[in-house]
Amino acid sequence: MSKEQYGLRCGIGYDTHRLVEGRKLVLGGIEIPSPLGLLGHSDGDVLTHAIADALLGASGLGDIGHYFPDSDPQWKDTSSLKFLDTIRHLLAETGLSILNVDSVVVLDQPRLAPYIPQIKESLAAALAVELGQVNVKAKTSEGLFPSSSPMAAAHAVALLVAN
Ligand code: MG
């Protein structure tokens, strides 16, 4: 794949997970103090999953379920940062580099602002990019996520360039 053939490639990722008791709340690989955590086969890191899908989408390599199916015991309760490490190597093999990743986490509680710098550092390290190439924003659902069935969502976009 050459820059002339493919140039810039963008991808989008989206994910949701339920918040339940007895699970850790992990976002971007950072554990955040919370009475509720994200339910999932892996650590349920909704932000990392959205970013993984944005990167796979941009590269045309498929989606997260193809590489890390929830039927595979090796991903049970694993850190989703491992997914980013695998995807980083897939991108390198495909001749693509990350220009930037932007993302939004939608979560009502807890407020994420104090943790954003740490989350960005964690994601940049997992992707082996500079801190300035990764952005994470936090929003609440403005009451649209039911308190009786709490959840978190994340959206991400990625821009890749052919080497
Ligand atoms: Mg997920």
mmCIF file with all atom_site columns, N, CA and C in Angstrom, residues 84-149:
data_model
loop_
_atom_site.group_PDB
_atom_site.id
_atom_site.type_symbol
_atom_site.label_atom_id
_atom_site.label_alt_id
_atom_site.label_comp_id
_atom_site.label_asym_id
_atom_site.label_entity_id
_atom_site.label_seq_id
_atom_site.pdbx_PDB_ins_code
_atom_site.Cartn_x
_atom_site.Cartn_y
_atom_site.Cartn_z
_atom_site.occupancy
_atom_site.B_iso_or_equiv
_atom_site.pdbx_formal_charge
_atom_site.auth_seq_id
_atom_site.auth_comp_id
_atom_site.auth_asym_id
_atom_site.auth_atom_id
_atom_site.pdbx_PDB_model_num
ATOM 1   N N  . LEU A 1 84  ? -4.948  -3.033 21.571 1.00 0.00 ? 84  LEU A N  1
ATOM 2   C CA . LEU A 1 84  ? -4.287  -1.928 20.868 1.00 0.00 ? 84  LEU A CA 1
ATOM 3   C C  . LEU A 1 84  ? -2.876  -2.315 20.460 1.00 0.00 ? 84  LEU A C  1
ATOM 4   N N  . ASP A 1 85  ? -2.214  -3.077 21.299 1.00 0.00 ? 85  ASP A N  1
ATOM 5   C CA . ASP A 1 85  ? -0.855  -3.510 20.969 1.00 0.00 ? 85  ASP A CA 1
ATOM 6   C C  . ASP A 1 85  ? -0.872  -4.385 19.714 1.00 0.00 ? 85  ASP A C  1
ATOM 7   N N  . THR A 1 86  ? -1.827  -5.320 19.669 1.00 0.00 ? 86  THR A N  1
ATOM 8   C CA . THR A 1 86  ? -1.958  -6.191 18.487 1.00 0.00 ? 86  THR A CA 1
ATOM 9   C C  . THR A 1 86  ? -2.281  -5.368 17.247 1.00 0.00 ? 86  THR A C  1
ATOM 10  N N  . ILE A 1 87  ? -3.221  -4.427 17.392 1.00 0.00 ? 87  ILE A N  1
ATOM 11  C CA . ILE A 1 87  ? -3.642  -3.613 16.248 1.00 0.00 ? 87  ILE A CA 1
ATOM 12  C C  . ILE A 1 87  ? -2.490  -2.723 15.769 1.00 0.00 ? 87  ILE A C  1
ATOM 13  N N  . ARG A 1 88  ? -1.721  -2.210 16.706 1.00 0.00 ? 88  ARG A N  1
ATOM 14  C CA . ARG A 1 88  ? -0.552  -1.383 16.344 1.00 0.00 ? 88  ARG A CA 1
ATOM 15  C C  . ARG A 1 88  ? 0.389   -2.175 15.426 1.00 0.00 ? 88  ARG A C  1
ATOM 16  N N  . HIS A 1 89  ? 0.598   -3.434 15.745 1.00 0.00 ? 89  HIS A N  1
ATOM 17  C CA . HIS A 1 89  ? 1.468   -4.261 14.909 1.00 0.00 ? 89  HIS A CA 1
ATOM 18  C C  . HIS A 1 89  ? 0.815   -4.592 13.558 1.00 0.00 ? 89  HIS A C  1
ATOM 19  N N  . LEU A 1 90  ? -0.507  -4.794 13.558 1.00 0.00 ? 90  LEU A N  1
ATOM 20  C CA . LEU A 1 90  ? -1.218  -5.039 12.300 1.00 0.00 ? 90  LEU A CA 1
ATOM 21  C C  . LEU A 1 90  ? -1.094  -3.826 11.367 1.00 0.00 ? 90  LEU A C  1
ATOM 22  N N  . LEU A 1 91  ? -1.217  -2.645 11.951 1.00 0.00 ? 91  LEU A N  1
ATOM 23  C CA . LEU A 1 91  ? -1.108  -1.424 11.147 1.00 0.00 ? 91  LEU A CA 1
ATOM 24  C C  . LEU A 1 91  ? 0.290   -1.309 10.557 1.00 0.00 ? 91  LEU A C  1
ATOM 25  N N  . ALA A 1 92  ? 1.288   -1.593 11.366 1.00 0.00 ? 92  ALA A N  1
ATOM 26  C CA . ALA A 1 92  ? 2.669   -1.504 10.894 1.00 0.00 ? 92  ALA A CA 1
ATOM 27  C C  . ALA A 1 92  ? 2.905   -2.478 9.740  1.00 0.00 ? 92  ALA A C  1
ATOM 28  N N  . GLU A 1 93  ? 2.346   -3.694 9.879  1.00 0.00 ? 93  GLU A N  1
ATOM 29  C CA . GLU A 1 93  ? 2.496   -4.697 8.813  1.00 0.00 ? 93  GLU A CA 1
ATOM 30  C C  . GLU A 1 93  ? 1.794   -4.251 7.535  1.00 0.00 ? 93  GLU A C  1
ATOM 31  N N  . THR A 1 94  ? 0.716   -3.495 7.693  1.00 0.00 ? 94  THR A N  1
ATOM 32  C CA . THR A 1 94  ? -0.070  -3.027 6.546  1.00 0.00 ? 94  THR A CA 1
ATOM 33  C C  . THR A 1 94  ? 0.533   -1.768 5.936  1.00 0.00 ? 94  THR A C  1
ATOM 34  N N  . GLY A 1 95  ? 1.518   -1.178 6.609  1.00 0.00 ? 95  GLY A N  1
ATOM 35  C CA . GLY A 1 95  ? 2.164   0.028  6.088  1.00 0.00 ? 95  GLY A CA 1
ATOM 36  C C  . GLY A 1 95  ? 1.409   1.297  6.414  1.00 0.00 ? 95  GLY A C  1
ATOM 37  N N  . LEU A 1 96  ? 0.739   1.286  7.557  1.00 0.00 ? 96  LEU A N  1
ATOM 38  C CA . LEU A 1 96  ? -0.029  2.463  7.981  1.00 0.00 ? 96  LEU A CA 1
ATOM 39  C C  . LEU A 1 96  ? 0.475   2.996  9.312  1.00 0.00 ? 96  LEU A C  1
ATOM 40  N N  . SER A 1 97  ? 0.460   4.318  9.443  1.00 0.00 ? 97  SER A N  1
ATOM 41  C CA . SER A 1 97  ? 0.828   4.960  10.707 1.00 0.00 ? 97  SER A CA 1
ATOM 42  C C  . SER A 1 97  ? -0.335  5.793  11.209 1.00 0.00 ? 97  SER A C  1
ATOM 43  N N  . ILE A 1 98  ? -0.427  5.908  12.517 1.00 0.00 ? 98  ILE A N  1
ATOM 44  C CA . ILE A 1 98  ? -1.490  6.700  13.134 1.00 0.00 ? 98  ILE A CA 1
ATOM 45  C C  . ILE A 1 98  ? -1.111  8.180  13.088 1.00 0.00 ? 98  ILE A C  1
ATOM 46  N N  . LEU A 1 99  ? -2.008  8.999  12.515 1.00 0.00 ? 99  LEU A N  1
ATOM 47  C CA . LEU A 1 99  ? -1.815  10.453 12.598 1.00 0.00 ? 99  LEU A CA 1
ATOM 48  C C  . LEU A 1 99  ? -2.434  10.962 13.888 1.00 0.00 ? 99  LEU A C  1
ATOM 49  N N  . ASN A 1 100 ? -3.703  10.621 14.111 1.00 0.00 ? 100 ASN A N  1
ATOM 50  C CA . ASN A 1 100 ? -4.311  10.988 15.387 1.00 0.00 ? 100 ASN A CA 1
ATOM 51  C C  . ASN A 1 100 ? -5.556  10.154 15.667 1.00 0.00 ? 100 ASN A C  1
ATOM 52  N N  . VAL A 1 101 ? -5.899  10.143 16.937 1.00 0.00 ? 101 VAL A N  1
ATOM 53  C CA . VAL A 1 101 ? -7.115  9.483  17.419 1.00 0.00 ? 101 VAL A CA 1
ATOM 54  C C  . VAL A 1 101 ? -7.855  10.496 18.278 1.00 0.00 ? 101 VAL A C  1
ATOM 55  N N  . ASP A 1 102 ? -9.137  10.632 18.058 1.00 0.00 ? 102 ASP A N  1
ATOM 56  C CA . ASP A 1 102 ? -9.968  11.466 18.933 1.00 0.00 ? 102 ASP A CA 1
ATOM 57  C C  . ASP A 1 102 ? -11.100 10.595 19.454 1.00 0.00 ? 102 ASP A C  1
ATOM 58  N N  . SER A 1 103 ? -11.585 10.936 20.640 1.00 0.00 ? 103 SER A N  1
ATOM 59  C CA . SER A 1 103 ? -12.600 10.063 21.244 1.00 0.00 ? 103 SER A CA 1
ATOM 60  C C  . SER A 1 103 ? -13.466 10.829 22.232 1.00 0.00 ? 103 SER A C  1
ATOM 61  N N  . VAL A 1 104 ? -14.620 10.251 22.501 1.00 0.00 ? 104 VAL A N  1
ATOM 62  C CA . VAL A 1 104 ? -15.559 10.784 23.495 1.00 0.00 ? 104 VAL A CA 1
ATOM 63  C C  . VAL A 1 104 ? -16.067 9.619  24.337 1.00 0.00 ? 104 VAL A C  1
ATOM 64  N N  . VAL A 1 105 ? -16.012 9.775  25.648 1.00 0.00 ? 105 VAL A N  1
ATOM 65  C CA . VAL A 1 105 ? -16.647 8.806  26.537 1.00 0.00 ? 105 VAL A CA 1
ATOM 66  C C  . VAL A 1 105 ? -17.923 9.441  27.066 1.00 0.00 ? 105 VAL A C  1
ATOM 67  N N  . VAL A 1 106 ? -19.007 8.704  27.026 1.00 0.00 ? 106 VAL A N  1
ATOM 68  C CA . VAL A 1 106 ? -20.267 9.185  27.592 1.00 0.00 ? 106 VAL A CA 1
ATOM 69  C C  . VAL A 1 106 ? -20.549 8.362  28.841 1.00 0.00 ? 106 VAL A C  1
ATOM 70  N N  . LEU A 1 107 ? -20.512 9.058  29.982 1.00 0.00 ? 107 LEU A N  1
ATOM 71  C CA . LEU A 1 107 ? -20.637 8.375  31.281 1.00 0.00 ? 107 LEU A CA 1
ATOM 72  C C  . LEU A 1 107 ? -21.197 9.391  32.278 1.00 0.00 ? 107 LEU A C  1
ATOM 73  N N  . ASP A 1 108 ? -22.187 8.960  33.048 1.00 0.00 ? 108 ASP A N  1
ATOM 74  C CA . ASP A 1 108 ? -22.793 9.902  34.003 1.00 0.00 ? 108 ASP A CA 1
ATOM 75  C C  . ASP A 1 108 ? -22.017 9.988  35.311 1.00 0.00 ? 108 ASP A C  1
ATOM 76  N N  . GLN A 1 109 ? -21.558 8.856  35.814 1.00 0.00 ? 109 GLN A N  1
ATOM 77  C CA . GLN A 1 109 ? -20.801 8.817  37.064 1.00 0.00 ? 109 GLN A CA 1
ATOM 78  C C  . GLN A 1 109 ? -19.730 7.756  36.977 1.00 0.00 ? 109 GLN A C  1
ATOM 79  N N  . PRO A 1 110 ? -18.521 7.980  37.489 1.00 0.00 ? 110 PRO A N  1
ATOM 80  C CA . PRO A 1 110 ? -18.037 9.247  38.039 1.00 0.00 ? 110 PRO A CA 1
ATOM 81  C C  . PRO A 1 110 ? -17.629 10.213 36.928 1.00 0.00 ? 110 PRO A C  1
ATOM 82  N N  . ARG A 1 111 ? -17.396 11.463 37.312 1.00 0.00 ? 111 ARG A N  1
ATOM 83  C CA . ARG A 1 111 ? -16.904 12.453 36.365 1.00 0.00 ? 111 ARG A CA 1
ATOM 84  C C  . ARG A 1 111 ? -15.454 12.123 36.033 1.00 0.00 ? 111 ARG A C  1
ATOM 85  N N  . LEU A 1 112 ? -15.127 12.183 34.759 1.00 0.00 ? 112 LEU A N  1
ATOM 86  C CA . LEU A 1 112 ? -13.825 11.678 34.310 1.00 0.00 ? 112 LEU A CA 1
ATOM 87  C C  . LEU A 1 112 ? -12.738 12.739 34.198 1.00 0.00 ? 112 LEU A C  1
ATOM 88  N N  . ALA A 1 113 ? -13.098 14.007 34.277 1.00 0.00 ? 113 ALA A N  1
ATOM 89  C CA . ALA A 1 113 ? -12.121 15.070 34.005 1.00 0.00 ? 113 ALA A CA 1
ATOM 90  C C  . ALA A 1 113 ? -10.774 14.867 34.717 1.00 0.00 ? 113 ALA A C  1
ATOM 91  N N  . PRO A 1 114 ? -10.759 14.494 36.018 1.00 0.00 ? 114 PRO A N  1
ATOM 92  C CA . PRO A 1 114 ? -9.467  14.359 36.691 1.00 0.00 ? 114 PRO A CA 1
ATOM 93  C C  . PRO A 1 114 ? -8.597  13.232 36.126 1.00 0.00 ? 114 PRO A C  1
ATOM 94  N N  . TYR A 1 115 ? -9.196  12.317 35.430 1.00 0.00 ? 115 TYR A N  1
ATOM 95  C CA . TYR A 1 115 ? -8.463  11.132 34.955 1.00 0.00 ? 115 TYR A CA 1
ATOM 96  C C  . TYR A 1 115 ? -8.045  11.216 33.486 1.00 0.00 ? 115 TYR A C  1
ATOM 97  N N  . ILE A 1 116 ? -8.516  12.247 32.797 1.00 0.00 ? 116 ILE A N  1
ATOM 98  C CA . ILE A 1 116 ? -8.267  12.329 31.352 1.00 0.00 ? 116 ILE A CA 1
ATOM 99  C C  . ILE A 1 116 ? -6.765  12.353 31.017 1.00 0.00 ? 116 ILE A C  1
ATOM 100 N N  . PRO A 1 117 ? -5.932  13.156 31.722 1.00 0.00 ? 117 PRO A N  1
ATOM 101 C CA . PRO A 1 117 ? -4.496  13.151 31.368 1.00 0.00 ? 117 PRO A CA 1
ATOM 102 C C  . PRO A 1 117 ? -3.873  11.758 31.473 1.00 0.00 ? 117 PRO A C  1
ATOM 103 N N  . GLN A 1 118 ? -4.229  11.037 32.530 1.00 0.00 ? 118 GLN A N  1
ATOM 104 C CA . GLN A 1 118 ? -3.705  9.677  32.730 1.00 0.00 ? 118 GLN A CA 1
ATOM 105 C C  . GLN A 1 118 ? -4.190  8.723  31.632 1.00 0.00 ? 118 GLN A C  1
ATOM 106 N N  . ILE A 1 119 ? -5.451  8.855  31.271 1.00 0.00 ? 119 ILE A N  1
ATOM 107 C CA . ILE A 1 119 ? -6.027  7.995  30.229 1.00 0.00 ? 119 ILE A CA 1
ATOM 108 C C  . ILE A 1 119 ? -5.329  8.249  28.892 1.00 0.00 ? 119 ILE A C  1
ATOM 109 N N  . LYS A 1 120 ? -5.090  9.533  28.593 1.00 0.00 ? 120 LYS A N  1
ATOM 110 C CA . LYS A 1 120 ? -4.423  9.865  27.330 1.00 0.00 ? 120 LYS A CA 1
ATOM 111 C C  . LYS A 1 120 ? -3.010  9.293  27.303 1.00 0.00 ? 120 LYS A C  1
ATOM 112 N N  . GLU A 1 121 ? -2.313  9.413  28.421 1.00 0.00 ? 121 GLU A N  1
ATOM 113 C CA . GLU A 1 121 ? -0.945  8.861  28.492 1.00 0.00 ? 121 GLU A CA 1
ATOM 114 C C  . GLU A 1 121 ? -0.951  7.355  28.281 1.00 0.00 ? 121 GLU A C  1
ATOM 115 N N  . SER A 1 122 ? -1.909  6.692  28.907 1.00 0.00 ? 122 SER A N  1
ATOM 116 C CA . SER A 1 122 ? -2.006  5.247  28.796 1.00 0.00 ? 122 SER A CA 1
ATOM 117 C C  . SER A 1 122 ? -2.268  4.823  27.350 1.00 0.00 ? 122 SER A C  1
ATOM 118 N N  . LEU A 1 123 ? -3.187  5.508  26.687 1.00 0.00 ? 123 LEU A N  1
ATOM 119 C CA . LEU A 1 123 ? -3.529  5.154  25.307 1.00 0.00 ? 123 LEU A CA 1
ATOM 120 C C  . LEU A 1 123 ? -2.380  5.458  24.354 1.00 0.00 ? 123 LEU A C  1
ATOM 121 N N  . ALA A 1 124 ? -1.730  6.604  24.557 1.00 0.00 ? 124 ALA A N  1
ATOM 122 C CA . ALA A 1 124 ? -0.597  6.965  23.690 1.00 0.00 ? 124 ALA A CA 1
ATOM 123 C C  . ALA A 1 124 ? 0.517   5.929  23.831 1.00 0.00 ? 124 ALA A C  1
ATOM 124 N N  . ALA A 1 125 ? 0.754   5.479  25.061 1.00 0.00 ? 125 ALA A N  1
ATOM 125 C CA . ALA A 1 125 ? 1.799   4.470  25.281 1.00 0.00 ? 125 ALA A CA 1
ATOM 126 C C  . ALA A 1 125 ? 1.414   3.153  24.599 1.00 0.00 ? 125 ALA A C  1
ATOM 127 N N  . ALA A 1 126 ? 0.147   2.759  24.725 1.00 0.00 ? 126 ALA A N  1
ATOM 128 C CA . ALA A 1 126 ? -0.295  1.493  24.119 1.00 0.00 ? 126 ALA A CA 1
ATOM 129 C C  . ALA A 1 126 ? -0.195  1.539  22.601 1.00 0.00 ? 126 ALA A C  1
ATOM 130 N N  . LEU A 1 127 ? -0.411  2.722  22.038 1.00 0.00 ? 127 LEU A N  1
ATOM 131 C CA . LEU A 1 127 ? -0.379  2.865  20.576 1.00 0.00 ? 127 LEU A CA 1
ATOM 132 C C  . LEU A 1 127 ? 1.006   3.260  20.073 1.00 0.00 ? 127 LEU A C  1
ATOM 133 N N  . ALA A 1 128 ? 1.929   3.521  21.000 1.00 0.00 ? 128 ALA A N  1
ATOM 134 C CA . ALA A 1 128 ? 3.288   3.959  20.655 1.00 0.00 ? 128 ALA A CA 1
ATOM 135 C C  . ALA A 1 128 ? 3.268   5.216  19.792 1.00 0.00 ? 128 ALA A C  1
ATOM 136 N N  . VAL A 1 129 ? 2.432   6.186  20.220 1.00 0.00 ? 129 VAL A N  1
ATOM 137 C CA . VAL A 1 129 ? 2.392   7.490  19.544 1.00 0.00 ? 129 VAL A CA 1
ATOM 138 C C  . VAL A 1 129 ? 2.651   8.582  20.580 1.00 0.00 ? 129 VAL A C  1
ATOM 139 N N  . GLU A 1 130 ? 2.835   9.812  20.081 1.00 0.00 ? 130 GLU A N  1
ATOM 140 C CA . GLU A 1 130 ? 3.037   10.943 20.983 1.00 0.00 ? 130 GLU A CA 1
ATOM 141 C C  . GLU A 1 130 ? 1.717   11.292 21.676 1.00 0.00 ? 130 GLU A C  1
ATOM 142 N N  . LEU A 1 131 ? 1.853   11.881 22.840 1.00 0.00 ? 131 LEU A N  1
ATOM 143 C CA . LEU A 1 131 ? 0.673   12.278 23.617 1.00 0.00 ? 131 LEU A CA 1
ATOM 144 C C  . LEU A 1 131 ? -0.269  13.178 22.806 1.00 0.00 ? 131 LEU A C  1
ATOM 145 N N  . GLY A 1 132 ? 0.301   14.058 22.014 1.00 0.00 ? 132 GLY A N  1
ATOM 146 C CA . GLY A 1 132 ? -0.501  15.002 21.229 1.00 0.00 ? 132 GLY A CA 1
ATOM 147 C C  . GLY A 1 132 ? -1.283  14.351 20.099 1.00 0.00 ? 132 GLY A C  1
ATOM 148 N N  . GLN A 1 133 ? -1.053  13.067 19.863 1.00 0.00 ? 133 GLN A N  1
ATOM 149 C CA . GLN A 1 133 ? -1.782  12.371 18.798 1.00 0.00 ? 133 GLN A CA 1
ATOM 150 C C  . GLN A 1 133 ? -3.049  11.689 19.315 1.00 0.00 ? 133 GLN A C  1
ATOM 151 N N  . VAL A 1 134 ? -3.268  11.743 20.629 1.00 0.00 ? 134 VAL A N  1
ATOM 152 C CA . VAL A 1 134 ? -4.437  11.078 21.224 1.00 0.00 ? 134 VAL A CA 1
ATOM 153 C C  . VAL A 1 134 ? -5.249  12.095 22.011 1.00 0.00 ? 134 VAL A C  1
ATOM 154 N N  . ASN A 1 135 ? -6.532  12.128 21.763 1.00 0.00 ? 135 ASN A N  1
ATOM 155 C CA . ASN A 1 135 ? -7.399  13.008 22.541 1.00 0.00 ? 135 ASN A CA 1
ATOM 156 C C  . ASN A 1 135 ? -8.578  12.222 23.101 1.00 0.00 ? 135 ASN A C  1
ATOM 157 N N  . VAL A 1 136 ? -8.943  12.572 24.322 1.00 0.00 ? 136 VAL A N  1
ATOM 158 C CA . VAL A 1 136 ? -10.083 11.922 24.985 1.00 0.00 ? 136 VAL A CA 1
ATOM 159 C C  . VAL A 1 136 ? -10.945 13.017 25.600 1.00 0.00 ? 136 VAL A C  1
ATOM 160 N N  . LYS A 1 137 ? -12.224 12.969 25.318 1.00 0.00 ? 137 LYS A N  1
ATOM 161 C CA . LYS A 1 137 ? -13.156 13.923 25.896 1.00 0.00 ? 137 LYS A CA 1
ATOM 162 C C  . LYS A 1 137 ? -14.206 13.149 26.699 1.00 0.00 ? 137 LYS A C  1
ATOM 163 N N  . ALA A 1 138 ? -14.769 13.817 27.690 1.00 0.00 ? 138 ALA A N  1
ATOM 164 C CA . ALA A 1 138 ? -15.776 13.160 28.522 1.00 0.00 ? 138 ALA A CA 1
ATOM 165 C C  . ALA A 1 138 ? -17.067 13.967 28.501 1.00 0.00 ? 138 ALA A C  1
ATOM 166 N N  . LYS A 1 139 ? -18.166 13.253 28.365 1.00 0.00 ? 139 LYS A N  1
ATOM 167 C CA . LYS A 1 139 ? -19.486 13.880 28.397 1.00 0.00 ? 139 LYS A CA 1
ATOM 168 C C  . LYS A 1 139 ? -20.374 13.062 29.331 1.00 0.00 ? 139 LYS A C  1
ATOM 169 N N  . THR A 1 140 ? -21.398 13.703 29.855 1.00 0.00 ? 140 THR A N  1
ATOM 170 C CA . THR A 1 140 ? -22.447 12.925 30.514 1.00 0.00 ? 140 THR A CA 1
ATOM 171 C C  . THR A 1 140 ? -23.563 12.687 29.492 1.00 0.00 ? 140 THR A C  1
ATOM 172 N N  . SER A 1 141 ? -24.472 11.799 29.842 1.00 0.00 ? 141 SER A N  1
ATOM 173 C CA . SER A 1 141 ? -25.580 11.530 28.914 1.00 0.00 ? 141 SER A CA 1
ATOM 174 C C  . SER A 1 141 ? -26.694 12.553 29.072 1.00 0.00 ? 141 SER A C  1
ATOM 175 N N  . GLU A 1 142 ? -26.483 13.511 29.995 1.00 0.00 ? 142 GLU A N  1
ATOM 176 C CA . GLU A 1 142 ? -27.543 14.496 30.279 1.00 0.00 ? 142 GLU A CA 1
ATOM 177 C C  . GLU A 1 142 ? -28.832 13.798 30.688 1.00 0.00 ? 142 GLU A C  1
ATOM 178 N N  . GLY A 1 143 ? -28.672 12.704 31.430 1.00 0.00 ? 143 GLY A N  1
ATOM 179 C CA . GLY A 1 143 ? -29.841 12.012 31.955 1.00 0.00 ? 143 GLY A CA 1
ATOM 180 C C  . GLY A 1 143 ? -30.497 11.048 30.982 1.00 0.00 ? 143 GLY A C  1
ATOM 181 N N  . LEU A 1 144 ? -29.868 10.842 29.816 1.00 0.00 ? 144 LEU A N  1
ATOM 182 C CA . LEU A 1 144 ? -30.488 9.953  28.831 1.00 0.00 ? 144 LEU A CA 1
ATOM 183 C C  . LEU A 1 144 ? -30.192 8.479  29.102 1.00 0.00 ? 144 LEU A C  1
ATOM 184 N N  . PHE A 1 145 ? -29.096 8.196  29.853 1.00 0.00 ? 145 PHE A N  1
ATOM 185 C CA . PHE A 1 145 ? -28.832 6.808  30.240 1.00 0.00 ? 145 PHE A CA 1
ATOM 186 C C  . PHE A 1 145 ? -29.646 6.528  31.494 1.00 0.00 ? 145 PHE A C  1
ATOM 187 N N  . PRO A 1 146 ? -30.474 5.488  31.491 1.00 0.00 ? 146 PRO A N  1
ATOM 188 C CA . PRO A 1 146 ? -31.346 5.234  32.643 1.00 0.00 ? 146 PRO A CA 1
ATOM 189 C C  . PRO A 1 146 ? -30.552 4.865  33.896 1.00 0.00 ? 146 PRO A C  1
ATOM 190 N N  . SER A 1 147 ? -30.880 5.508  35.032 1.00 0.00 ? 147 SER A N  1
ATOM 191 C CA . SER A 1 147 ? -30.169 5.207  36.275 1.00 0.00 ? 147 SER A CA 1
ATOM 192 C C  . SER A 1 147 ? -30.468 3.781  36.742 1.00 0.00 ? 147 SER A C  1
ATOM 193 N N  . SER A 1 148 ? -31.582 3.221  36.285 1.00 0.00 ? 148 SER A N  1
ATOM 194 C CA . SER A 1 148 ? -31.932 1.842  36.647 1.00 0.00 ? 148 SER A CA 1
ATOM 195 C C  . SER A 1 148 ? -31.089 0.825  35.882 1.00 0.00 ? 148 SER A C  1
ATOM 196 N N  . SER A 1 149 ? -30.477 1.257  34.807 1.00 0.00 ? 149 SER A N  1
ATOM 197 C CA . SER A 1 149 ? -29.658 0.366  33.984 1.00 0.00 ? 149 SER A CA 1
ATOM 198 C C  . SER A 1 149 ? -28.477 1.168  33.432 1.00 0.00 ? 149 SER A C  1
#
